[in-house]
Coordinates of C-alpha atoms and ligand atoms in Angstrom, one line a residue:
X28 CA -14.3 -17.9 -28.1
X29 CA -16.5 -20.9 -26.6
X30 CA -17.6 -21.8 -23.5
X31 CA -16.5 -18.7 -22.1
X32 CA -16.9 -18.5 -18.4
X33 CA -15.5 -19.2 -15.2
X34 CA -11.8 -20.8 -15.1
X35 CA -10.8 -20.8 -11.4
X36 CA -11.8 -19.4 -8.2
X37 CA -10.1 -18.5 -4.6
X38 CA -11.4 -17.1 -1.6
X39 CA -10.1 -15.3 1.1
X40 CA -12.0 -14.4 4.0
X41 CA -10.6 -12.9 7.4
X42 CA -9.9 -15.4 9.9
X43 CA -11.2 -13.1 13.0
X44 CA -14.7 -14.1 13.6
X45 CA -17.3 -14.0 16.1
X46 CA -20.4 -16.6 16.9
X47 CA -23.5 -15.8 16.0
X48 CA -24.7 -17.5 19.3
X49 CA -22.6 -15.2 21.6
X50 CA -23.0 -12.0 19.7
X51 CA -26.6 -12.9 20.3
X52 CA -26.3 -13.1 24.0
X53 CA -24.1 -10.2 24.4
X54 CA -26.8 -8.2 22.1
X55 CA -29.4 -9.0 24.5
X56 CA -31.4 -10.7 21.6
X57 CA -34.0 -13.3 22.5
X58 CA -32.1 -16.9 22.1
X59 CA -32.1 -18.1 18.6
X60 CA -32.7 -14.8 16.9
X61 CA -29.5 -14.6 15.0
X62 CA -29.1 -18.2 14.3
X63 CA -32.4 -19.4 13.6
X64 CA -34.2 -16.2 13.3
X65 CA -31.6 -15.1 10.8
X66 CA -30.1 -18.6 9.7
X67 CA -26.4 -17.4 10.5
X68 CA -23.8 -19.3 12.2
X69 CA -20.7 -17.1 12.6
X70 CA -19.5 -13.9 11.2
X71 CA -16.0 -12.8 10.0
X72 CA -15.0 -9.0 10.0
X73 CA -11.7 -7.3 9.5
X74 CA -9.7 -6.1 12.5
X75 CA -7.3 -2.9 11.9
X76 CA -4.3 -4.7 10.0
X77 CA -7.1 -5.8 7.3
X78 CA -9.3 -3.8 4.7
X79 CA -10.9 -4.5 1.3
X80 CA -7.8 -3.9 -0.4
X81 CA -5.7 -6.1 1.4
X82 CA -8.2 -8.9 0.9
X83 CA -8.0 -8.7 -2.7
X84 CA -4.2 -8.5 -2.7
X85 CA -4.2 -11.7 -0.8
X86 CA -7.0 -13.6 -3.0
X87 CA -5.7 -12.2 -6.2
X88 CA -1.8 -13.8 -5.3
X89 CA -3.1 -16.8 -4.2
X90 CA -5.2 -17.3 -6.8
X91 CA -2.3 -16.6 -9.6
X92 CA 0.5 -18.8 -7.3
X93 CA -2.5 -21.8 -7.2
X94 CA -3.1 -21.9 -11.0
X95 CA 0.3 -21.0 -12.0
X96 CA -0.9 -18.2 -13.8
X97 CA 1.5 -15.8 -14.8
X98 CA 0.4 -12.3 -14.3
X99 CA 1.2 -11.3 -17.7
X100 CA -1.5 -13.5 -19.0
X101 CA -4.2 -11.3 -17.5
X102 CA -5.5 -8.3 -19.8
X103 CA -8.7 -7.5 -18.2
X104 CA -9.0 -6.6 -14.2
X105 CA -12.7 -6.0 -12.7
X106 CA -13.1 -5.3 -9.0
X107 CA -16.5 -5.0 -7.8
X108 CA -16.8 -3.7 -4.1
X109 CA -19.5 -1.3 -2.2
X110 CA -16.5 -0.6 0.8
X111 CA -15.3 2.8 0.0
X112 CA -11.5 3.5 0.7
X113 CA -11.3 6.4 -2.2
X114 CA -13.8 8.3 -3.9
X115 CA -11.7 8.4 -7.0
X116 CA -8.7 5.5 -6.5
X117 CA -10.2 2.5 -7.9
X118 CA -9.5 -0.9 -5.5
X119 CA -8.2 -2.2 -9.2
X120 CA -5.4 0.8 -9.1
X121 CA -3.9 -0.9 -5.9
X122 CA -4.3 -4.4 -7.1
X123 CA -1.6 -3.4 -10.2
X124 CA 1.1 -3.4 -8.0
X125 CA 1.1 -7.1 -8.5
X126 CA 1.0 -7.0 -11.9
X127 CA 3.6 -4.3 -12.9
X128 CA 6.6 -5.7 -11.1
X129 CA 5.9 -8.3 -14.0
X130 CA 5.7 -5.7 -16.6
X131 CA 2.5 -5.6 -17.1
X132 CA 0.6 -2.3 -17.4
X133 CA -1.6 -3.7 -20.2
X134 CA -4.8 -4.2 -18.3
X135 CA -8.2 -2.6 -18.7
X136 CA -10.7 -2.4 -16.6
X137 CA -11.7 -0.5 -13.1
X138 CA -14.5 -0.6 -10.0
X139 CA -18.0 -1.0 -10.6
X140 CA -20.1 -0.4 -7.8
X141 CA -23.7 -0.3 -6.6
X142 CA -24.3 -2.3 -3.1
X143 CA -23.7 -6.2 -3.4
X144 CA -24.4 -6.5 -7.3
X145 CA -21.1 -4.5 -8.3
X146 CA -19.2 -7.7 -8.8
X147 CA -22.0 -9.7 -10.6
X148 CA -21.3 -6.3 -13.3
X149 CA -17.4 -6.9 -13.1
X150 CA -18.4 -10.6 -14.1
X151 CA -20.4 -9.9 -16.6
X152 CA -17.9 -7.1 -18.4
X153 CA -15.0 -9.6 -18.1
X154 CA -17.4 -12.3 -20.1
X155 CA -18.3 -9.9 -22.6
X156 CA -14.8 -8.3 -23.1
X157 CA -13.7 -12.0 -24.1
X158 CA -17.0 -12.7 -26.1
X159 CA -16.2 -9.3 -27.9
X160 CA -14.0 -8.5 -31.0
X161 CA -11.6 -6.4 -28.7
X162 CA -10.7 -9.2 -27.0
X163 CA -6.8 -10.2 -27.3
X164 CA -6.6 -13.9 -26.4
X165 CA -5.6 -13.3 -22.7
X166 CA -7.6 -14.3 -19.3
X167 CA -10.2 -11.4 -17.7
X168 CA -9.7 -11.6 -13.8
X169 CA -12.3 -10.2 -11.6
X170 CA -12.2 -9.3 -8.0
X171 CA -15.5 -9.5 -5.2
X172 CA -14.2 -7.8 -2.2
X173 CA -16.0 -6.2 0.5
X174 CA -16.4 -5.4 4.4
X175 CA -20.1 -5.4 5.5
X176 CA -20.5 -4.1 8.9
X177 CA -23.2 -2.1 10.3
X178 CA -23.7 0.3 13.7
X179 CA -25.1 -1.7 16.0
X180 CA -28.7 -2.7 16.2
X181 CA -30.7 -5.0 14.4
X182 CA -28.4 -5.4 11.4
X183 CA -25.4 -5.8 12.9
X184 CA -25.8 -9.7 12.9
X185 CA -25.9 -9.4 9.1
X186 CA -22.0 -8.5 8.6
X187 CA -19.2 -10.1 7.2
X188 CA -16.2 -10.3 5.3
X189 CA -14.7 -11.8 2.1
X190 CA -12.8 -11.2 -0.8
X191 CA -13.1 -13.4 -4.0
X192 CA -11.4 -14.0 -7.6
X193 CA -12.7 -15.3 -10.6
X194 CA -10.7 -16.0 -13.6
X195 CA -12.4 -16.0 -16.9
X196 CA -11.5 -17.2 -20.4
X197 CA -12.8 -19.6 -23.1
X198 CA -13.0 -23.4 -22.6
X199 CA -14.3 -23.2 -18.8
X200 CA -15.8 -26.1 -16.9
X201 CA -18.4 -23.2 -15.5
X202 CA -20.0 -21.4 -18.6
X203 CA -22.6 -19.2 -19.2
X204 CA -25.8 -19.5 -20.4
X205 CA -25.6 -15.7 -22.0
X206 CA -29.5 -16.1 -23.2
X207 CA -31.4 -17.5 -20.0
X208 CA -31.1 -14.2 -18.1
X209 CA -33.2 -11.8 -16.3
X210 CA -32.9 -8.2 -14.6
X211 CA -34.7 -5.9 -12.7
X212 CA -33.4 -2.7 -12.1
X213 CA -35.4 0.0 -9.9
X214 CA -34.8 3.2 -8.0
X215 CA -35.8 2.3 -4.1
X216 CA -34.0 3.7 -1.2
X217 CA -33.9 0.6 0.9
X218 CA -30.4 0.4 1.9
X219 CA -27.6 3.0 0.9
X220 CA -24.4 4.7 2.0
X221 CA -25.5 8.7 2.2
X222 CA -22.9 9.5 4.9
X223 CA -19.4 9.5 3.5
X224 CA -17.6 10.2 6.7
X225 CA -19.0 6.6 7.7
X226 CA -18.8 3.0 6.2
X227 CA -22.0 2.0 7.8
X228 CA -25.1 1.8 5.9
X229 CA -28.6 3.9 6.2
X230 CA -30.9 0.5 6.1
X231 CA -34.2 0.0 6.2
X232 CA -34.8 -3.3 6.8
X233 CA -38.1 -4.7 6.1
X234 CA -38.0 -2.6 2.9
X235 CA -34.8 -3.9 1.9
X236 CA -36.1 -7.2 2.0
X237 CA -39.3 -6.9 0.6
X238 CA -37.2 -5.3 -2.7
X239 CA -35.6 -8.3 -2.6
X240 CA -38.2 -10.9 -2.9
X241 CA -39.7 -8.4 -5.8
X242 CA -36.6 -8.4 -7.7
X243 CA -36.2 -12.1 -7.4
X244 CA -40.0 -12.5 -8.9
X245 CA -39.5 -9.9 -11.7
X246 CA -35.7 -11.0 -12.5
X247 CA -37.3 -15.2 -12.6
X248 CA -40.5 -14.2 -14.7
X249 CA -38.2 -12.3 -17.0
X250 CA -35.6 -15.0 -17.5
X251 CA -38.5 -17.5 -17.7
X252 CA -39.8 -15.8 -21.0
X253 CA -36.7 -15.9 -22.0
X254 CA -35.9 -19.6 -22.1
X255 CA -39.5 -20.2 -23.3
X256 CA -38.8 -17.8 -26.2
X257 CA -35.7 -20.0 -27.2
X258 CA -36.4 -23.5 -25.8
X259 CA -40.2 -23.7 -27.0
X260 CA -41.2 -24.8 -23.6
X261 CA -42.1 -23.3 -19.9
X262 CA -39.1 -23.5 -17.4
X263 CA -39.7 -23.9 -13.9
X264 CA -37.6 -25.4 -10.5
X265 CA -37.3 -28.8 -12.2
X266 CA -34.5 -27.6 -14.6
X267 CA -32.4 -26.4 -12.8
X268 CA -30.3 -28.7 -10.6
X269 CA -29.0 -25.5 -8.3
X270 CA -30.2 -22.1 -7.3
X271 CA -28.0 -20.1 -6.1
X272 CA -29.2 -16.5 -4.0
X273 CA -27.0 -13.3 -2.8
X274 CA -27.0 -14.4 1.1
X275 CA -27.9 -11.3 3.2
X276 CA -28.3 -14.0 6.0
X277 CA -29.4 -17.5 5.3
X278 CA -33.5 -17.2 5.9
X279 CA -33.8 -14.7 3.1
X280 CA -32.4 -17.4 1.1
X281 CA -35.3 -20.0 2.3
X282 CA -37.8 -17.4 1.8
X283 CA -36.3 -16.6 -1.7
X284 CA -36.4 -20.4 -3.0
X285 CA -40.1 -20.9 -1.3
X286 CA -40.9 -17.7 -3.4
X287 CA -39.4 -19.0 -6.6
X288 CA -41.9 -22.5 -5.6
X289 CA -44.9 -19.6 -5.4
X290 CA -44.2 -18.4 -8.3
X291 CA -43.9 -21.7 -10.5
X292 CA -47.6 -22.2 -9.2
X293 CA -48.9 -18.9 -10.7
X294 CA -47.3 -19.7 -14.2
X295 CA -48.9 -23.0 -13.4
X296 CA -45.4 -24.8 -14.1
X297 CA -44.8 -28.7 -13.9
X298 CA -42.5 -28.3 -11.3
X299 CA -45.9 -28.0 -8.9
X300 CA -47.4 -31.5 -8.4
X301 CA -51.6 -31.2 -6.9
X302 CA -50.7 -31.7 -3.9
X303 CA -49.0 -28.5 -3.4
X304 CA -51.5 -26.7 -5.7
X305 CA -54.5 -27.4 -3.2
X306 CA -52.1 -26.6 -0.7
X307 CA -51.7 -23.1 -2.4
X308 CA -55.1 -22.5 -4.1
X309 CA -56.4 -20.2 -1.6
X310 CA -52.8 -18.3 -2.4
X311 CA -54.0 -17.3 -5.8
X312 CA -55.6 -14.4 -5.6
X313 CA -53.4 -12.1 -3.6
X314 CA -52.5 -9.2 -4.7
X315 CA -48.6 -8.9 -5.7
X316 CA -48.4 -6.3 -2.3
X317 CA -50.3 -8.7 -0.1
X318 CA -48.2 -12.0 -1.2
X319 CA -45.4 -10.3 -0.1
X320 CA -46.7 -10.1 3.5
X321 CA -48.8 -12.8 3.9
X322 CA -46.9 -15.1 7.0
X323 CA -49.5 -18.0 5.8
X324 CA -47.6 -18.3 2.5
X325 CA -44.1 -17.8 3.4
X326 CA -45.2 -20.9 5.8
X327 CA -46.9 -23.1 3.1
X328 CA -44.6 -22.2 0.7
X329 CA -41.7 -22.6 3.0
X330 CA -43.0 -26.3 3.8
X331 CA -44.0 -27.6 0.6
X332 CA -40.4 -26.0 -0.7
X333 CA -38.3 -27.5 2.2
X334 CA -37.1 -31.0 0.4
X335 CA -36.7 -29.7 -2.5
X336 CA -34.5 -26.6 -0.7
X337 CA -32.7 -29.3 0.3
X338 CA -31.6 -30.5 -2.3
X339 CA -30.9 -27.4 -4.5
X340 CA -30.0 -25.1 -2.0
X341 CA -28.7 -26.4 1.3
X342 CA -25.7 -27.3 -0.5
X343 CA -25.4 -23.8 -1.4
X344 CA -25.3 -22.4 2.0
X345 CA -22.1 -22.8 3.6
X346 CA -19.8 -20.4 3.3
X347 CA -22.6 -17.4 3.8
X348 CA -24.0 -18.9 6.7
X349 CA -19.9 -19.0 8.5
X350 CA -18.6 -16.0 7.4
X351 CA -22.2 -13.7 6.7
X352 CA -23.3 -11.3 4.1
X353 CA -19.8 -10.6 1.7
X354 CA -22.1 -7.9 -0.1
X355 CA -20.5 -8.2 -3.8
X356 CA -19.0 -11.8 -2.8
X357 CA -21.5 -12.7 -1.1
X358 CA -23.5 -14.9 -3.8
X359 CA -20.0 -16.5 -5.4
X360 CA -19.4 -17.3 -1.4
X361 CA -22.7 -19.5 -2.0
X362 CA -21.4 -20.8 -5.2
X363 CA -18.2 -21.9 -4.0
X364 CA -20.2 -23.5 -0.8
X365 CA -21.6 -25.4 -3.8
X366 CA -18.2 -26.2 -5.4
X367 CA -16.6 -27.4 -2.1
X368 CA -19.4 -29.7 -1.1
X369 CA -19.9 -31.2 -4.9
X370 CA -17.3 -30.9 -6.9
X371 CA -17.0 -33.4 -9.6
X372 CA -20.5 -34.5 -9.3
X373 CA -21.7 -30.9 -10.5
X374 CA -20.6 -31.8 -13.7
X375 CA -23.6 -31.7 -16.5
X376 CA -25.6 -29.9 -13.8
X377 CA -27.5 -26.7 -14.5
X378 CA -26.9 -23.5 -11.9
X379 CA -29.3 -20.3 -11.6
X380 CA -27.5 -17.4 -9.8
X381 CA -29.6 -14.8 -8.4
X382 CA -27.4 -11.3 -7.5
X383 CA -28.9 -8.7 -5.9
X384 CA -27.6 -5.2 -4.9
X385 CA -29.8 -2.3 -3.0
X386 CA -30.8 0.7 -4.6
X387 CA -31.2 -1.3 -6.8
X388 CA -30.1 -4.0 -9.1
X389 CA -30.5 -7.5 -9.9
X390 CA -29.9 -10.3 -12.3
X391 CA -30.8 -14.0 -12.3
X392 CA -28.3 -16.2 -14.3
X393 CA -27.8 -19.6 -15.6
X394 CA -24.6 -21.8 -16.0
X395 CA -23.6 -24.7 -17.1
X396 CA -20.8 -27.0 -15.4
X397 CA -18.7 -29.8 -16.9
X398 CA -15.3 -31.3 -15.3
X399 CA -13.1 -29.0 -17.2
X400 CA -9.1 -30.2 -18.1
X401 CA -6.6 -29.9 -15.1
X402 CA -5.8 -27.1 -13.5
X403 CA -9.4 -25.6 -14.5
X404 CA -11.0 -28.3 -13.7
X405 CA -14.2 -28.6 -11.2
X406 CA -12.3 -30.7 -8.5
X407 CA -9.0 -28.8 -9.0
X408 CA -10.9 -25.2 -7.7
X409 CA -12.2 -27.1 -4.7
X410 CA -9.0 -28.6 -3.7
X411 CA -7.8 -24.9 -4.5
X412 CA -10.1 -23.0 -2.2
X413 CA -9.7 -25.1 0.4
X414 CA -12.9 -24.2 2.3
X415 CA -12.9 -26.7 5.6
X416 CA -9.6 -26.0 6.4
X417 CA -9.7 -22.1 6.4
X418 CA -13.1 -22.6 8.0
X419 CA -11.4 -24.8 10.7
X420 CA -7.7 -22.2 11.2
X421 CA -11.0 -19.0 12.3
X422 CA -9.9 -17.5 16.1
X423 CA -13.2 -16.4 17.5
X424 CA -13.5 -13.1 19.2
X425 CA -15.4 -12.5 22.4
X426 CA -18.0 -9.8 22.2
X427 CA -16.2 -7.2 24.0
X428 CA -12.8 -7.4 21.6
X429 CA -15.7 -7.6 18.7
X430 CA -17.0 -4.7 20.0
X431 CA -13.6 -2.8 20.7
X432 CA -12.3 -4.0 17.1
X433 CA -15.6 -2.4 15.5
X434 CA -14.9 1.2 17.5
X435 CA -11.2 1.3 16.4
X436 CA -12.4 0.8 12.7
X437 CA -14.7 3.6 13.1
X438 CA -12.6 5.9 14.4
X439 CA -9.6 4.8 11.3
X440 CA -12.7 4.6 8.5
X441 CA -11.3 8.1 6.6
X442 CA -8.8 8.9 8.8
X443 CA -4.9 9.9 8.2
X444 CA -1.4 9.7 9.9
X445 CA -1.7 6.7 11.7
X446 CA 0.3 3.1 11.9
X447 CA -1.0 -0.2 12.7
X448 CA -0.9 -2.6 15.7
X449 CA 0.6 -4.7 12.7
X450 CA -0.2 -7.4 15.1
X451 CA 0.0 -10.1 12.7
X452 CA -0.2 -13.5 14.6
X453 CA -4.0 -13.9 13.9
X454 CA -2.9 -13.6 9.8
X455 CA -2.1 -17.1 7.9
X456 CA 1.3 -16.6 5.5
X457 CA 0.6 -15.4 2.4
X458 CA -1.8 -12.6 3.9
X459 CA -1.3 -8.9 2.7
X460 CA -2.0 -6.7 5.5
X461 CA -2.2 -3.0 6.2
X462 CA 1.0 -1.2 8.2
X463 CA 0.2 2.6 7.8
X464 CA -1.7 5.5 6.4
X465 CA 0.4 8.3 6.0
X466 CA -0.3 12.5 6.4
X467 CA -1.3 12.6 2.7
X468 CA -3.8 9.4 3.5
X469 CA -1.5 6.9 1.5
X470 CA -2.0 3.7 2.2
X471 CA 1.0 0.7 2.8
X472 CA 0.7 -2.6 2.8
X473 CA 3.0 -5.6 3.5
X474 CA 2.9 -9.6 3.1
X475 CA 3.2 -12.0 6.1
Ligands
ACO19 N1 -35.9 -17.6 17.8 C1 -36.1 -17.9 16.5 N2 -36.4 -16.9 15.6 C2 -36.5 -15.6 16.0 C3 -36.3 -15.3 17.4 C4 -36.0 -16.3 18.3 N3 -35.7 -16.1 19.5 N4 -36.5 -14.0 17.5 C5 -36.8 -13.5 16.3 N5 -36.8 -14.5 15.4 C6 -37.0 -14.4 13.9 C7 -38.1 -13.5 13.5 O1 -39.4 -14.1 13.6 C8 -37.7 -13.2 12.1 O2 -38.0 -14.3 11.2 P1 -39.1 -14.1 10.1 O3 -38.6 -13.1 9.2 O4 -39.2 -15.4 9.5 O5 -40.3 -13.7 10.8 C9 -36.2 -13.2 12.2 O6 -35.9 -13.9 13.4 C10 -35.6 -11.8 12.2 O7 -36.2 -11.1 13.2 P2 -36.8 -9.6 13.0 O8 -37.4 -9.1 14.3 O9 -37.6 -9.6 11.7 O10 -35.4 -8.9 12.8 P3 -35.0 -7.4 12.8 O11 -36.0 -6.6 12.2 O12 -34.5 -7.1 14.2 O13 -33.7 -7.4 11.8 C11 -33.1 -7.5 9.5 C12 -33.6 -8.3 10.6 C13 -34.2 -6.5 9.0 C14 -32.7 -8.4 8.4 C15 -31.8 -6.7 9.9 O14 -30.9 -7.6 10.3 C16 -31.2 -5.8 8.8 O15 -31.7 -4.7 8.6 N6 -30.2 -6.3 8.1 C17 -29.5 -5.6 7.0 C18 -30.4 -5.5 5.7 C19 -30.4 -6.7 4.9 O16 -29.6 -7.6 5.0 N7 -31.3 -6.8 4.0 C20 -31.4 -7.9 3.0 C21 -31.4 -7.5 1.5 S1 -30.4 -6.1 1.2 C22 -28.8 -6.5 1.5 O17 -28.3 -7.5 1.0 C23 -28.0 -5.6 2.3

């Protein structure tokens, strides 16, 4: 198989949301904290009728009905998700429902998790089942699905909600460059889900993002060698036309591309013009641990990075800055902002995908885009998606019924024996949405 990548994309994100703005107000946060502070504009969550597996029941239909795939033409299924509903009942289990009633049982694959990078790993098994000599001809779907939401506090801003699907064969208008990669794996506890009778996170913060920015040097030098090793010549920021980063809020994602400027200066890359390295010279002797601090250079870097940010990034930053941190779909949130705003024009462009997932786990990437033939094509996923108007049909929640909504989840996180509001007027058509969890904690879903 050739070209083998990405074939079509939907999202689905929950149309309940809540300003940043107001949450900040209500939080008693100093004005500007959560939306320039943080970057974030809005943030989507899951009230009782919704979960992670209704998500991906609704992206994974619409997805199938929008392409006019037929579900029998899927033989590989990858969810990647870090929102535990079952310590043993893979999110992929419930997602056959769809698939059977068309006869199909033939379908491998299960969950991968580990924080936000689980459905970068569902991607990459799905590439490599059909670059592999097991593969039988037929599409590899993967799902990103996930409910961030943390106890309140400092992170709380940084929630969301999404779920995303990604169909994958040969011939795609978004391929992969399986060579120009880089990983960095580590064990770090910097953000992690110890307490099973909760779904919120134990987080520590400023570690969390300080393993971030590491990764993202490691994962970039690594994948850096690699393209010299088969290219014959040093990479840097000019060869890429995107860069796309996991979006935990949106100025992580400016720090992480000033970074990437940083460290094109200490390979001494072309991409870094005099200007910008008397700017940084007195930059270059900092230790790895004291970069990493240093407020000077996330403010020179930050400046001298901000045209160039952009142009690569901006672009980029859509979707994660409405809706806020997806976790596993966060960074193909981000790279179907890109889609939406570009479409056609991304064609011949080069795009570097940075994943990262706590604990922890990281990859940088690189695809390559062409137009593709109708209905895989570049412009026919971003009619598809349809990002403005689901953006535009949101109902925003004031803090107090934001508030109320996140207790209620709490107290039904693990719990039995209970029905739903199944107050459904908030849900579009098409939406699969809880209705009950019965005494032996099955779970029952129905379509509006
Ligand atoms: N106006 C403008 N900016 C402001 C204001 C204001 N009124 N008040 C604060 N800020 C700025 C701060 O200066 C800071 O920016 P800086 O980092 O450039 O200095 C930013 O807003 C955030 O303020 P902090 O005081 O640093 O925020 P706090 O520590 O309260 O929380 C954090 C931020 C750590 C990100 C928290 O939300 C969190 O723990 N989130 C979850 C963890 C996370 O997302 N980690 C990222 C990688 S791991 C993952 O993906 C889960």
């Amino acid at each position: 198989a050739k070209n083998v990548g990405i074939l079509a994309m939907d999202i689905y994100f929950p149309l309940t949301c809540i300003q940043q703005e107001v949450l900040e107000a209500h939080d008693g946060a100093s004005k500007g904290k959560y939306t320039i502070g943080l970057g974030q504009d809005c943030m989507a969550f899951c009230t009782e009728v919704e979960d992670v597996i209704s998500m991906s029941l609704t992206v994974v239909t619409s997805l199938l009905e929008k392409y006019g795939v037929d579900p029998k033409q899927i033989g590989r299924l990858e969810v990647g998700s870090e929102t535990v509903i079952d310590k043993s009942k893979s999110i992929k289990t419930f997602l056959m429902g769809i698939f059977e009633k068309c006869g199909n049982t033939d379908i491998e694959g299960v969950d991968s998790t580990n924080a936000c990078y689980g459905g970068t790993a569902a991607l990459f098994n799905c590439v490599n089942w059909v670059e592999s000599s097991s593969w039988d001809g037929r599409y590899g779907l993967v799902v990103c699905t996930d409910s961030a939401v943390y106890a309140e506090g400092p992170a709380r801003p940084t929630g969301g909600a999404a779920a995303i699907a990604i169909l994958i064969g040969p011939d795609a208008p978004i391929s992969f460059e399986s060579k120009v990669r880089g990983s960095h794996m580590a064990h770090v506890y910097d953000f992690y889900k110890p307490n099973l009778a909760s779904e919120y996170p134990v987080v520590d913060g400023k570690l969390s993002q300080t393993c971030y920015l590491m990764a993202l040097d490691s994962c970039y030098k690594q994948m850096c060698n690699k393209y010299e090793k088969l290219e014959g010549k040093q990479f840097s920021l000019s060869d890429a036309d995107y860069f796309v980063f996991h979006s935990p809020y949106n100025k992580l994602v400016q720090k992480s591309f000033a970074r990437l400027l940083y460290d094109d200066f200490l390979r001494n890359a072309s991409s870094i013009d005099e200007a910008a390295k008397e700017k940084l010279g007195p930059f270059s002797t900092l230790s790895g641990d004291e970069s990493y601090k240093s407020r000077d250079l996330e403010k020179v870097t930050q400046q001298l990075a901000k045209s160039l940010y952009d142009a690569k990034v901006q672009p980029t930053t859509l979707l994660p800055k409405q809706v806020g941190n997806m976790y596993t779909a966060s960074l193909y949130a981000a790279f179907a902002s890109l889609i939406h705003n570009k479409n056609s024009a991304l064609a011949g462009k080069r795009v570097i995908l940075f994943s990262y997932g706590s604990g922890s786990s990281a990859t940088m990437f690189s695809l390559q885009l062409r137009e593709g033939q109708h209905p895989f094509s570049l412009s026919n996923i971003a009619n598809v998606m349809d990002v403005a108007r689901k953006l535009k049909s949101r109902h925003e929640f004031p803090p107090d019924k934001f508030v109320e909504t996140m207790h209620l989840m709490e107290h039904r996180y693990g719990a039995k024996d209970f029905v739903t509001s199944k107050d459904i007027s908030l849900l579009s058509p098409g939406t699969y949405y809880l209705t009950e969890v019965d005494s032996m904690y099955r779970r029952f879903y129905a379509k509006k």
